[in-house]
CSV table of C-alpha atoms in Angstrom, one decimal:
chain,number,residue,atom,x,y,z
Z,1,MET,CA,-11.1,-19.6,22.2
Z,2,ILE,CA,-11.0,-15.9,21.5
Z,3,ARG,CA,-11.8,-13.7,24.4
Z,4,PHE,CA,-12.4,-10.0,24.5
Z,5,ASP,CA,-12.2,-8.5,28.0
Z,6,ASP,CA,-13.5,-4.9,28.5
Z,7,VAL,CA,-12.0,-3.7,25.2
Z,8,HIS,CA,-12.2,0.1,24.6
Z,9,LYS,CA,-11.2,1.9,21.5
Z,10,ALA,CA,-11.7,5.6,20.4
Z,11,PHE,CA,-10.8,7.4,17.2
Z,12,GLY,CA,-10.4,11.0,18.4
Z,13,ALA,CA,-13.6,12.0,20.1
Z,14,ASN,CA,-15.5,9.0,18.6
Z,15,GLN,CA,-15.6,6.3,21.3
Z,16,VAL,CA,-16.3,3.2,19.2
Z,17,LEU,CA,-15.8,0.4,21.6
Z,18,ARG,CA,-16.9,1.1,25.2
Z,19,GLY,CA,-16.0,-2.1,27.0
Z,20,VAL,CA,-16.6,-5.1,24.8
Z,21,THR,CA,-16.6,-8.4,26.6
Z,22,LEU,CA,-17.2,-11.5,24.6
Z,23,GLU,CA,-16.1,-15.1,24.3
Z,24,VAL,CA,-15.9,-17.1,21.0
Z,25,PRO,CA,-15.5,-20.8,21.9
Z,26,GLN,CA,-13.2,-22.9,19.8
Z,27,GLY,CA,-14.8,-24.4,16.7
Z,28,THR,CA,-17.8,-22.0,16.9
Z,29,SER,CA,-19.1,-19.8,14.2
Z,30,MET,CA,-19.8,-16.5,15.8
Z,31,VAL,CA,-21.6,-13.8,13.9
Z,32,ILE,CA,-21.4,-10.2,15.0
Z,33,ILE,CA,-24.3,-8.0,14.1
Z,34,GLY,CA,-25.0,-4.3,14.7
Z,35,GLY,CA,-25.6,-1.1,12.9
Z,36,SER,CA,-23.2,0.6,10.6
Z,37,GLY,CA,-20.3,2.4,12.5
Z,38,THR,CA,-20.8,0.4,15.7
Z,39,GLY,CA,-17.3,-0.9,15.7
Z,40,LYS,CA,-17.8,-4.5,14.4
Z,41,SER,CA,-14.8,-4.3,12.0
Z,42,VAL,CA,-12.7,-2.5,14.6
Z,43,LEU,CA,-13.4,-5.5,16.9
Z,44,LEU,CA,-12.0,-8.0,14.3
Z,45,LYS,CA,-9.1,-5.8,13.4
Z,46,SER,CA,-8.2,-5.5,17.1
Z,47,VAL,CA,-7.5,-9.2,17.2
Z,48,LEU,CA,-5.1,-9.1,14.2
Z,49,GLY,CA,-3.2,-6.0,15.4
Z,50,LEU,CA,-4.6,-3.8,12.6
Z,51,VAL,CA,-6.1,-1.6,15.3
Z,52,THR,CA,-4.6,-1.3,18.8
Z,53,PRO,CA,-7.2,-1.1,21.6
Z,54,ASP,CA,-6.9,1.8,24.1
Z,55,SER,CA,-7.6,-0.6,27.0
Z,56,GLY,CA,-8.8,-4.1,27.8
Z,57,ALA,CA,-7.4,-7.4,26.8
Z,58,ILE,CA,-7.8,-9.8,23.9
Z,59,THR,CA,-6.6,-13.4,24.2
Z,60,VAL,CA,-6.5,-16.2,21.7
Z,61,GLY,CA,-6.2,-19.7,23.1
Z,62,GLY,CA,-5.5,-18.1,26.5
Z,63,LYS,CA,-2.5,-16.1,25.3
Z,64,PRO,CA,-2.5,-12.3,24.6
Z,65,ALA,CA,-3.2,-11.5,21.0
Z,66,MET,CA,-0.1,-10.4,19.0
Z,67,ALA,CA,2.2,-11.5,21.9
Z,68,GLY,CA,5.3,-13.4,20.9
Z,69,ASP,CA,6.1,-14.3,17.3
Z,70,ARG,CA,3.9,-12.1,15.1
Z,71,ASP,CA,4.2,-14.2,12.0
Z,72,ALA,CA,3.4,-17.4,13.8
Z,73,PHE,CA,0.4,-15.7,15.4
Z,74,LEU,CA,-1.0,-14.4,12.1
Z,75,ALA,CA,-0.4,-17.7,10.4
Z,76,ARG,CA,-3.2,-19.1,12.5
Z,77,PHE,CA,-5.7,-16.7,10.9
Z,78,GLY,CA,-7.4,-16.3,7.5
Z,79,MET,CA,-9.5,-13.3,6.7
Z,80,LEU,CA,-12.0,-12.5,3.9
Z,81,PHE,CA,-12.2,-8.7,3.5
Z,82,GLN,CA,-15.4,-6.8,2.6
Z,83,GLY,CA,-14.1,-5.9,-0.8
Z,84,ALA,CA,-12.0,-9.1,-1.1
Z,85,ALA,CA,-8.8,-6.9,-1.0
Z,86,LEU,CA,-7.1,-8.9,-3.7
Z,87,PHE,CA,-3.7,-7.6,-4.9
Z,88,ASP,CA,-4.3,-6.1,-8.3
Z,89,SER,CA,-0.8,-6.6,-9.5
Z,90,LEU,CA,-0.8,-10.4,-8.9
Z,91,PRO,CA,-2.7,-13.1,-10.9
Z,92,VAL,CA,-5.4,-14.9,-9.0
Z,93,TRP,CA,-3.4,-18.0,-8.1
Z,94,GLN,CA,-0.6,-15.9,-6.6
Z,95,ASN,CA,-3.3,-14.0,-4.6
Z,96,VAL,CA,-4.6,-17.3,-3.2
Z,97,ALA,CA,-1.1,-18.8,-2.6
Z,98,PHE,CA,0.3,-15.5,-1.3
Z,99,ARG,CA,1.1,-16.9,2.1
Z,100,LEU,CA,2.5,-20.1,0.6
Z,101,LEU,CA,5.0,-18.2,-1.6
Z,102,ARG,CA,6.8,-16.3,1.1
Z,103,GLY,CA,7.5,-16.4,4.9
Z,104,SER,CA,7.4,-19.3,7.3
Z,105,LEU,CA,4.8,-21.2,5.3
Z,106,LYS,CA,6.7,-21.0,2.0
Z,107,ARG,CA,6.4,-23.9,-0.4
Z,108,PRO,CA,7.9,-24.6,-3.9
Z,109,LYS,CA,6.1,-22.5,-6.5
Z,110,VAL,CA,4.6,-25.6,-8.3
Z,111,GLU,CA,3.2,-26.9,-5.1
Z,112,ALA,CA,1.8,-23.5,-4.1
Z,113,ARG,CA,0.1,-23.2,-7.5
Z,114,GLU,CA,-1.4,-26.7,-7.1
Z,115,ILE,CA,-2.8,-25.8,-3.7
Z,116,ALA,CA,-4.2,-22.5,-5.0
Z,117,ILE,CA,-6.0,-24.3,-7.9
Z,118,GLU,CA,-7.4,-26.8,-5.4
Z,119,LYS,CA,-8.7,-24.0,-3.1
Z,120,LEU,CA,-10.2,-22.3,-6.2
Z,121,ARG,CA,-12.0,-25.5,-7.0
Z,122,ARG,CA,-13.2,-25.7,-3.4
Z,123,VAL,CA,-14.9,-22.3,-3.8
Z,124,GLY,CA,-16.4,-23.2,-7.1
Z,125,LEU,CA,-13.9,-21.6,-9.5
Z,126,THR,CA,-12.3,-23.4,-12.5
Z,127,PRO,CA,-8.6,-23.6,-12.9
Z,128,ASP,CA,-8.7,-21.2,-15.9
Z,129,VAL,CA,-9.4,-18.4,-13.4
Z,130,ALA,CA,-6.0,-19.0,-11.8
Z,131,ASP,CA,-4.0,-16.9,-14.4
Z,132,ARG,CA,-6.4,-14.1,-14.6
Z,133,PHE,CA,-6.0,-10.8,-12.8
Z,134,PRO,CA,-8.5,-9.6,-10.1
Z,135,ALA,CA,-9.8,-6.8,-12.3
Z,136,GLU,CA,-11.0,-9.3,-14.8
Z,137,LEU,CA,-13.3,-11.0,-12.3
Z,138,SER,CA,-16.9,-10.2,-11.3
Z,139,GLY,CA,-17.6,-9.1,-7.6
Z,140,GLY,CA,-18.8,-12.6,-6.7
Z,141,MET,CA,-15.8,-14.3,-8.2
Z,142,GLN,CA,-13.5,-11.8,-6.4
Z,143,LYS,CA,-15.2,-12.7,-3.1
Z,144,ARG,CA,-14.7,-16.4,-3.8
Z,145,VAL,CA,-11.0,-15.8,-4.6
Z,146,GLY,CA,-10.8,-13.9,-1.3
Z,147,LEU,CA,-12.4,-16.9,0.4
Z,148,ALA,CA,-9.9,-19.2,-1.3
Z,149,ARG,CA,-7.0,-17.0,-0.1
Z,150,ALA,CA,-8.4,-17.0,3.5
Z,151,ILE,CA,-8.4,-20.8,3.6
Z,152,ALA,CA,-5.3,-21.5,1.6
Z,153,ALA,CA,-3.0,-22.1,4.5
Z,154,GLU,CA,-5.8,-24.0,6.5
Z,155,PRO,CA,-6.0,-21.6,9.4
Z,156,GLU,CA,-7.5,-22.4,12.8
Z,157,ILE,CA,-9.4,-19.1,12.9
Z,158,ILE,CA,-11.2,-17.4,10.0
Z,159,PHE,CA,-12.7,-13.9,10.0
Z,160,PHE,CA,-15.3,-12.8,7.4
Z,161,ASP,CA,-16.0,-9.1,7.1
Z,162,GLU,CA,-19.3,-8.6,5.4
Z,163,PRO,CA,-18.9,-11.6,3.1
Z,164,THR,CA,-22.1,-11.0,1.1
Z,165,THR,CA,-22.2,-7.2,0.8
Z,166,GLY,CA,-22.7,-6.1,-2.8
Z,167,LEU,CA,-23.7,-9.6,-4.1
Z,168,ASP,CA,-26.9,-10.6,-5.6
Z,169,PRO,CA,-29.1,-13.0,-3.4
Z,170,ILE,CA,-28.1,-16.1,-5.3
Z,171,MET,CA,-24.4,-15.4,-5.1
Z,172,ALA,CA,-24.8,-14.4,-1.5
Z,173,GLY,CA,-26.4,-17.8,-0.9
Z,174,VAL,CA,-23.5,-19.5,-2.6
Z,175,ILE,CA,-21.0,-17.6,-0.4
Z,176,ASN,CA,-23.0,-18.3,2.8
Z,177,ASP,CA,-23.1,-22.1,2.0
Z,178,LEU,CA,-19.4,-22.1,1.2
Z,179,ILE,CA,-18.5,-20.4,4.4
Z,180,ARG,CA,-20.7,-22.8,6.4
Z,181,GLU,CA,-19.2,-25.9,4.6
Z,182,ILE,CA,-15.6,-24.7,4.9
Z,183,VAL,CA,-15.9,-23.8,8.6
Z,184,VAL,CA,-17.5,-27.2,9.4
Z,185,GLU,CA,-15.1,-29.1,7.2
Z,186,MET,CA,-12.0,-27.4,8.6
Z,187,GLY,CA,-13.3,-27.3,12.2
Z,188,ALA,CA,-12.2,-23.7,12.3
Z,189,THR,CA,-13.3,-21.0,14.7
Z,190,ALA,CA,-15.1,-18.3,12.7
Z,191,MET,CA,-16.1,-14.7,13.3
Z,192,THR,CA,-18.3,-13.1,10.8
Z,193,ILE,CA,-19.5,-9.5,10.5
Z,194,THR,CA,-22.7,-9.0,8.6
Z,195,HIS,CA,-25.9,-7.0,8.3
Z,196,ASP,CA,-27.5,-9.7,6.2
Z,197,MET,CA,-29.9,-11.7,8.3
Z,198,THR,CA,-30.0,-14.5,5.7
Z,199,SER,CA,-26.3,-14.9,6.2
Z,200,VAL,CA,-26.7,-14.8,10.0
Z,201,ARG,CA,-29.1,-17.7,9.9
Z,202,ALA,CA,-27.0,-19.6,7.4
Z,203,ILE,CA,-23.6,-19.2,9.0
Z,204,ALA,CA,-24.0,-18.7,12.7
Z,205,ASP,CA,-23.8,-21.0,15.7
Z,206,ARG,CA,-23.9,-18.1,18.0
Z,207,ILE,CA,-24.5,-14.4,17.5
Z,208,ALA,CA,-23.5,-11.3,19.3
Z,209,MET,CA,-25.1,-7.9,18.8
Z,210,LEU,CA,-22.9,-4.8,19.2
Z,211,HIS,CA,-24.6,-1.6,20.1
Z,212,GLY,CA,-23.4,1.5,21.8
Z,213,GLY,CA,-19.9,0.2,21.9
Z,214,LYS,CA,-20.9,-2.9,24.0
Z,215,ILE,CA,-22.2,-6.4,23.4
Z,216,ARG,CA,-26.0,-5.8,23.8
Z,217,TRP,CA,-27.0,-9.5,23.5
Z,218,THR,CA,-25.2,-12.8,22.8
Z,219,GLY,CA,-26.5,-16.3,22.5
Z,220,PRO,CA,-27.2,-19.2,20.2
Z,221,VAL,CA,-28.7,-18.3,16.9
Z,222,THR,CA,-31.7,-20.6,17.7
Z,223,ASP,CA,-32.5,-18.2,20.6
Z,224,MET,CA,-32.3,-15.1,18.5
Z,225,ASP,CA,-36.0,-14.8,17.6
Z,226,ALA,CA,-37.2,-15.3,21.2
Z,227,SER,CA,-34.5,-13.1,22.9
Z,228,GLY,CA,-37.0,-10.6,24.2
Z,229,ASP,CA,-34.4,-7.9,23.7
Z,230,PRO,CA,-36.0,-4.9,21.9
Z,231,TYR,CA,-32.8,-3.8,20.3
Z,232,LEU,CA,-32.1,-7.2,18.8
Z,233,ASP,CA,-35.7,-7.6,17.8
Z,234,GLN,CA,-35.7,-4.2,16.0
Z,235,PHE,CA,-32.4,-5.1,14.2
Z,236,ILE,CA,-33.3,-8.6,13.0
Z,237,HIS,CA,-36.7,-7.5,11.8
Z,238,GLY,CA,-35.3,-4.4,10.2
Z,239,ARG,CA,-37.8,-2.0,11.8
Z,240,ALA,CA,-37.4,1.7,11.6
Z,241,GLU,CA,-39.3,2.2,14.9
Z,242,GLY,CA,-37.7,1.1,18.1
Z,243,PRO,CA,-34.9,1.9,20.6
Z,244,ILE,CA,-32.2,2.0,17.9
Z,245,GLU,CA,-32.3,5.5,16.3
Z,246,ALA,CA,-32.7,5.1,12.6
Z,247,VAL,CA,-30.7,8.3,11.9
Z,248,ARG,CA,-27.3,8.1,13.7
S,1,MET,CA,-3.5,40.3,13.5
S,2,GLY,CA,-3.5,37.8,16.3
S,3,ARG,CA,-5.6,35.4,14.2
S,4,LEU,CA,-3.2,35.8,11.3
S,5,LEU,CA,-0.2,35.1,13.4
S,6,GLY,CA,-2.0,32.1,15.0
S,7,GLY,CA,-2.8,30.8,11.5
S,8,ILE,CA,0.9,31.1,10.4
S,9,GLY,CA,2.1,29.5,13.6
S,10,ALA,CA,-0.4,26.6,13.2
S,11,ARG,CA,0.8,26.1,9.6
S,12,VAL,CA,4.5,26.2,10.7
S,13,LEU,CA,3.8,23.6,13.4
S,14,ALA,CA,1.9,21.4,11.0
S,15,VAL,CA,4.9,21.5,8.5
S,16,LEU,CA,7.4,20.7,11.3
S,17,ALA,CA,5.2,17.8,12.5
S,18,MET,CA,5.1,16.5,9.0
S,19,VAL,CA,8.9,16.8,8.7
S,20,GLY,CA,9.2,14.8,11.9
S,21,ARG,CA,6.8,12.1,10.7
S,22,VAL,CA,8.6,11.8,7.4
S,23,SER,CA,12.0,11.6,9.2
S,24,ILE,CA,10.7,8.9,11.4
S,25,TYR,CA,9.4,7.1,8.4
S,26,ALA,CA,12.7,7.4,6.6
S,27,GLY,CA,14.4,6.0,9.6
S,28,GLN,CA,12.1,3.0,9.6
S,29,VAL,CA,12.8,2.5,5.9
S,30,LEU,CA,16.5,2.4,6.6
S,31,ARG,CA,16.0,-0.1,9.5
S,32,HIS,CA,13.8,-2.4,7.3
S,33,LEU,CA,16.3,-2.0,4.4
S,34,LEU,CA,19.0,-3.6,6.6
S,35,THR,CA,16.9,-6.5,8.0
S,36,PRO,CA,15.4,-9.6,6.2
S,37,PRO,CA,13.2,-10.6,4.6
S,38,PHE,CA,14.0,-9.0,1.2
S,39,TYR,CA,11.4,-9.3,-1.6
S,40,GLY,CA,13.5,-9.7,-4.7
S,41,ARG,CA,10.5,-10.0,-7.1
S,42,GLU,CA,9.0,-6.7,-6.0
S,43,PHE,CA,12.5,-5.1,-6.3
S,44,LEU,CA,12.9,-6.3,-9.9
S,45,SER,CA,9.4,-5.0,-10.7
S,46,ALA,CA,10.2,-1.6,-9.1
S,47,LEU,CA,13.5,-1.5,-11.1
S,48,MET,CA,11.5,-1.9,-14.3
S,49,ASN,CA,8.9,0.7,-13.4
S,50,ILE,CA,11.2,3.3,-12.0
S,51,GLY,CA,14.2,2.7,-14.3
S,52,TRP,CA,13.4,1.2,-17.6
S,53,LEU,CA,10.0,2.7,-18.1
S,54,SER,CA,11.2,6.2,-17.2
S,55,LEU,CA,13.9,6.1,-19.9
S,56,PRO,CA,11.7,7.7,-22.7
S,57,VAL,CA,10.6,10.7,-20.6
S,58,VAL,CA,14.1,11.2,-19.3
S,59,GLY,CA,15.6,10.9,-22.7
S,60,LEU,CA,13.2,13.4,-24.3
S,61,THR,CA,13.5,15.9,-21.5
S,62,ALA,CA,17.3,15.7,-21.7
S,63,VAL,CA,17.7,16.0,-25.4
S,64,PHE,CA,15.4,19.1,-25.7
S,65,THR,CA,17.0,20.7,-22.7
S,66,GLY,CA,20.5,20.2,-24.0
S,67,GLY,CA,19.5,21.6,-27.4
S,68,ALA,CA,17.8,24.6,-25.9
S,69,LEU,CA,20.8,25.2,-23.6
S,70,ALA,CA,23.1,25.3,-26.6
S,71,LEU,CA,20.9,27.8,-28.4
S,72,GLN,CA,20.6,30.0,-25.3
S,73,ILE,CA,24.4,30.0,-24.6
S,74,TYR,CA,25.2,30.7,-28.2
S,75,ALA,CA,22.7,33.6,-28.4
S,76,GLY,CA,23.7,35.0,-25.0
S,77,GLY,CA,27.4,34.4,-25.4
S,78,SER,CA,27.5,36.2,-28.8
S,79,ARG,CA,26.8,39.5,-26.9
S,80,PHE,CA,30.2,39.4,-25.4
S,81,ASP,CA,32.2,37.3,-27.8
S,82,ALA,CA,31.8,34.1,-25.8
S,83,ALA,CA,29.8,32.0,-28.2
S,84,ALA,CA,32.6,29.5,-28.5
S,85,VAL,CA,32.1,28.2,-24.9
S,86,VAL,CA,28.9,26.4,-25.9
S,87,PRO,CA,30.4,22.9,-25.5
S,88,GLN,CA,31.8,23.6,-22.1
S,89,ILE,CA,28.7,25.3,-20.7
S,90,VAL,CA,26.4,22.7,-22.1
S,91,ALA,CA,28.5,20.0,-20.5
S,92,ILE,CA,28.8,21.5,-17.1
S,93,GLY,CA,25.3,22.8,-17.1
S,94,MET,CA,23.8,19.4,-18.0
S,95,VAL,CA,26.1,17.3,-15.7
S,96,ARG,CA,26.2,19.5,-12.6
S,97,GLU,CA,22.7,20.9,-12.6
S,98,LEU,CA,20.1,20.4,-15.3
S,99,GLY,CA,20.6,16.6,-15.8
S,100,PRO,CA,20.1,15.6,-12.1
S,101,VAL,CA,17.4,18.2,-11.4
S,102,LEU,CA,15.3,17.6,-14.4
S,103,VAL,CA,15.6,13.8,-14.1
S,104,GLY,CA,14.7,14.2,-10.4
S,105,LEU,CA,11.6,16.3,-11.2
S,106,MET,CA,10.6,13.9,-14.0
S,107,ILE,CA,10.9,11.0,-11.5
S,108,ALA,CA,8.8,13.0,-9.0
S,109,ALA,CA,6.1,13.6,-11.6
S,110,ARG,CA,6.1,10.1,-13.0
S,111,VAL,CA,7.2,7.7,-10.2
S,112,THR,CA,6.3,9.5,-7.0
S,113,SER,CA,2.8,10.2,-8.2
S,114,SER,CA,2.4,6.6,-9.4
S,115,ILE,CA,3.7,5.1,-6.1
S,116,ALA,CA,1.5,7.3,-3.9
S,117,ALA,CA,-1.6,6.6,-6.0
S,118,GLU,CA,-1.0,2.9,-6.0
S,119,ILE,CA,-0.3,2.5,-2.3
S,120,ALA,CA,-3.1,4.9,-1.3
S,121,THR,CA,-5.5,2.9,-3.4
S,122,MET,CA,-4.2,-0.3,-1.8
S,123,LYS,CA,-4.9,1.3,1.6
S,124,VAL,CA,-8.4,2.4,0.7
S,125,THR,CA,-9.3,-1.0,-0.6
S,126,GLU,CA,-7.8,-2.8,2.5
S,127,GLN,CA,-5.0,-4.4,0.6
S,128,ILE,CA,-2.5,-3.1,3.1
S,129,ASP,CA,-4.5,-4.7,5.9
S,130,ALA,CA,-4.7,-7.9,3.9
S,131,LEU,CA,-0.9,-7.8,3.6
S,132,VAL,CA,-0.6,-7.6,7.4
S,133,THR,CA,-3.0,-10.5,7.9
S,134,LEU,CA,-0.9,-12.5,5.5
S,135,SER,CA,2.2,-12.1,7.7
S,136,THR,CA,3.8,-9.6,5.3
S,137,HIS,CA,5.1,-6.3,6.6
S,138,PRO,CA,3.9,-3.5,4.2
S,139,MET,CA,7.1,-1.5,4.8
S,140,LYS,CA,9.2,-4.5,3.6
S,141,TYR,CA,6.9,-5.5,0.8
S,142,LEU,CA,5.9,-2.1,-0.6
S,143,THR,CA,8.4,0.5,0.5
S,144,VAL,CA,11.8,-1.1,0.7
S,145,PRO,CA,11.9,-2.5,-2.8
S,146,ARG,CA,10.8,0.8,-4.3
S,147,VAL,CA,13.3,2.9,-2.3
S,148,LEU,CA,16.1,0.6,-3.1
S,149,ALA,CA,15.1,0.7,-6.8
S,150,GLY,CA,15.1,4.5,-6.7
S,151,LEU,CA,18.5,4.5,-5.1
S,152,VAL,CA,19.9,2.2,-7.8
S,153,THR,CA,18.1,3.4,-10.9
S,154,VAL,CA,17.9,7.2,-10.7
S,155,PRO,CA,21.7,7.7,-10.7
S,156,VAL,CA,21.8,5.6,-13.9
S,157,LEU,CA,18.9,7.6,-15.4
S,158,VAL,CA,20.8,10.8,-14.5
S,159,GLY,CA,23.9,9.5,-16.2
S,160,ILE,CA,22.0,8.6,-19.3
S,161,GLY,CA,20.2,12.0,-19.1
S,162,ASP,CA,23.5,13.8,-18.9
S,163,VAL,CA,24.8,12.0,-22.0
S,164,ILE,CA,21.6,12.6,-24.0
S,165,GLY,CA,21.5,16.2,-22.9
S,166,ILE,CA,25.1,16.8,-24.1
S,167,PHE,CA,24.2,15.0,-27.3
S,168,GLY,CA,21.2,17.3,-27.8
S,169,GLY,CA,23.5,20.3,-27.4
S,170,TYR,CA,26.0,18.8,-29.7
S,171,GLN,CA,23.4,18.2,-32.4
S,172,VAL,CA,22.1,21.8,-32.3
S,173,ALA,CA,25.6,23.2,-32.2
S,174,VAL,CA,27.0,21.1,-35.0
S,175,ARG,CA,23.9,21.2,-37.3
S,176,SER,CA,22.6,24.7,-36.7
S,177,LEU,CA,25.3,26.8,-35.2
S,178,GLY,CA,28.3,25.8,-37.3
S,179,PHE,CA,30.5,24.1,-34.7
S,180,ASN,CA,33.0,21.5,-35.7
S,181,SER,CA,32.0,18.1,-34.6
S,182,ALA,CA,35.4,16.8,-33.4
S,183,THR,CA,36.3,20.1,-31.6
S,184,TYR,CA,32.9,20.2,-29.9
S,185,LEU,CA,33.4,16.7,-28.5
S,186,GLN,CA,37.0,17.3,-27.5
S,187,ASN,CA,36.1,20.5,-25.6
S,188,THR,CA,33.2,18.7,-23.8
S,189,ILE,CA,35.5,15.9,-22.7
S,190,ASP,CA,38.4,18.1,-21.8
S,191,PHE,CA,36.3,20.5,-19.7
S,192,LEU,CA,34.4,17.9,-17.6
S,193,GLU,CA,36.1,16.7,-14.4
S,194,PRO,CA,35.4,13.5,-12.4
S,195,LEU,CA,33.9,15.5,-9.6
S,196,ASP,CA,31.2,16.9,-12.0
S,197,VAL,CA,30.2,13.3,-12.9
S,198,ILE,CA,30.3,12.1,-9.3
S,199,SER,CA,28.2,15.0,-8.0
S,200,SER,CA,25.7,14.3,-10.7
S,201,LEU,CA,25.4,10.6,-9.8
S,202,VAL,CA,25.2,11.3,-6.0
S,203,LYS,CA,22.5,13.8,-6.6
S,204,GLY,CA,20.6,11.2,-8.7
S,205,ALA,CA,20.9,8.7,-5.8
S,206,ALA,CA,19.6,11.3,-3.3
S,207,PHE,CA,16.7,12.3,-5.6
S,208,GLY,CA,15.8,8.7,-6.2
S,209,VAL,CA,15.5,8.1,-2.4
S,210,ILE,CA,13.5,11.3,-1.9
S,211,ALA,CA,11.1,10.6,-4.8
S,212,THR,CA,10.3,7.0,-3.7
S,213,VAL,CA,10.2,7.7,0.1
S,214,MET,CA,7.7,10.6,-0.5
S,215,GLY,CA,5.5,8.4,-2.7
S,216,CYS,CA,5.4,5.6,-0.2
S,217,TYR,CA,5.0,7.9,2.8
S,218,PHE,CA,2.0,9.8,1.4
S,219,GLY,CA,0.5,6.6,0.0
S,220,MET,CA,0.7,4.9,3.3
S,221,ASN,CA,-0.8,7.9,5.1
S,222,SER,CA,-3.5,8.7,2.7
S,223,GLY,CA,-7.0,9.6,3.7
S,224,ARG,CA,-10.1,7.7,2.8
S,225,GLY,CA,-11.8,7.5,-0.6
S,226,ALA,CA,-11.0,8.9,-4.0
S,227,GLN,CA,-10.3,12.4,-2.5
S,228,GLY,CA,-7.8,10.9,-0.1
S,229,VAL,CA,-6.0,9.2,-3.0
S,230,GLY,CA,-5.9,12.4,-5.0
S,231,GLN,CA,-4.7,14.4,-2.0
S,232,ALA,CA,-1.9,11.9,-1.3
S,233,THR,CA,-0.8,11.9,-4.9
S,234,LYS,CA,-0.7,15.7,-5.1
S,235,SER,CA,1.1,16.1,-1.7
S,236,SER,CA,3.7,13.5,-2.6
S,237,VAL,CA,4.7,15.2,-5.9
S,238,GLU,CA,4.8,18.7,-4.2
S,239,ALA,CA,6.9,17.4,-1.3
S,240,ALA,CA,9.2,15.4,-3.5
S,241,SER,CA,9.7,18.3,-5.9
S,242,VAL,CA,10.5,20.8,-3.2
S,243,LEU,CA,12.8,18.4,-1.4
S,244,ILE,CA,14.6,17.5,-4.6
S,245,LEU,CA,15.3,21.2,-5.3
S,246,ALA,CA,16.4,21.8,-1.6
S,247,ALA,CA,18.6,18.7,-1.7
S,248,ASN,CA,20.1,19.9,-5.0
S,249,PHE,CA,21.0,23.2,-3.3
S,250,VAL,CA,22.6,21.5,-0.3
S,251,LEU,CA,24.5,19.0,-2.4
S,252,THR,CA,25.8,21.7,-4.8
S,253,GLY,CA,27.1,23.5,-1.8
S,254,VAL,CA,28.8,20.4,-0.5
S,255,PHE,CA,30.5,19.6,-3.8
S,256,PHE,CA,31.3,23.0,-5.2
S,257,SER,CA,31.2,25.7,-2.5
S,258,ALA,CA,35.0,25.6,-1.9
């Protein structure tokens, strides 16, 4: 289980997180929704030590995040970044097998390449993609390579940061289905950030809405439409009128 | 007046703060340089980029500078019957000063800018964050191999630049100014001392470290977007160039002030 307990974070005068408290049960797919700039990415990055909270506590499996062996802690995670964040200088297979080519999870090069090709197949890419460079791939293919990299070391916890942003509806559907399949297949705990309500319904077991630096509403995705919360209602129906100011 | 002084004071404080941050960063580089893991593949790649691929620009810069230096010394020396000292002055000028400084500045232009732009782009596109999530320390993976490659390759480039610069002066002197080939070479060899060569190589090592540390520092600390990448690149070259010239002054004092 991942637990956020009264987490605060400010960037200068901009108070982004104002006391976030949230539990993500093990094996659950939690989707975080909320307007742009409400701190959703900051929340994910706080777990991985990419952002240090000003106060509050984050625990993973009951232990403080980033405590103890940093490598061992991070080896439990996979992350798909919004822009895929593939390393331009490396061919696709080395991007996918990055963790398997160095550090505590290091494998022989041949084995790492085989695993990379298997993961590429898993996300619907053919082995001939393996030796190409990220710049030679379309946006959708880059996202799938990013997904393959996130699952290459079979992590317990996977983070997806806006996995369908910038993709056409069909490719977005493919990515959503892949994420759902992989999370179920691996039994992983997943946290996804998205604005895309189709993704929310495809991926989520539970959702949490972040607004004003706090969790405004959280519950099963099946309860989302009948939540009775005006903020959540406005957001999921994409209405300009409502308690959330359209111009922020 | 008060506002002007306040502005100057703020600027001075900002520069001092940056000096402090760069010093801390350099200290961190040194610490990571001495502790595992070490990424050999990235080191070899940096050796190629900083060393091998810089050879053409270093060679061309040195050969033209050596040739121009020979012409200038001959023309200037003729005014007081000192035209014969061309081989000695070209040799000492290239090895002690022009070789290391020009190679250092060429490396700042070519390598520092490239490192800063590459790392800044990696930061903007979240590749640095991705490295961290993949249990890889960006300092060890990106900075240490480049700084070590700068430390190793720039002295070699300076040595090659010195030789090519002297060769440029030799060609001009022998082909255009009527110097005897054997005498020119003998005068060059006789006049240079081991300390001249050592100072040249030490300067090269120092400039290599400065150029790569500045590129990495400004890349890692770049702002967002294309403007942030551009600003980081510009600042890195400015800082590296000024520091190289300052370090050259200090090292010249250390080697030759007595």
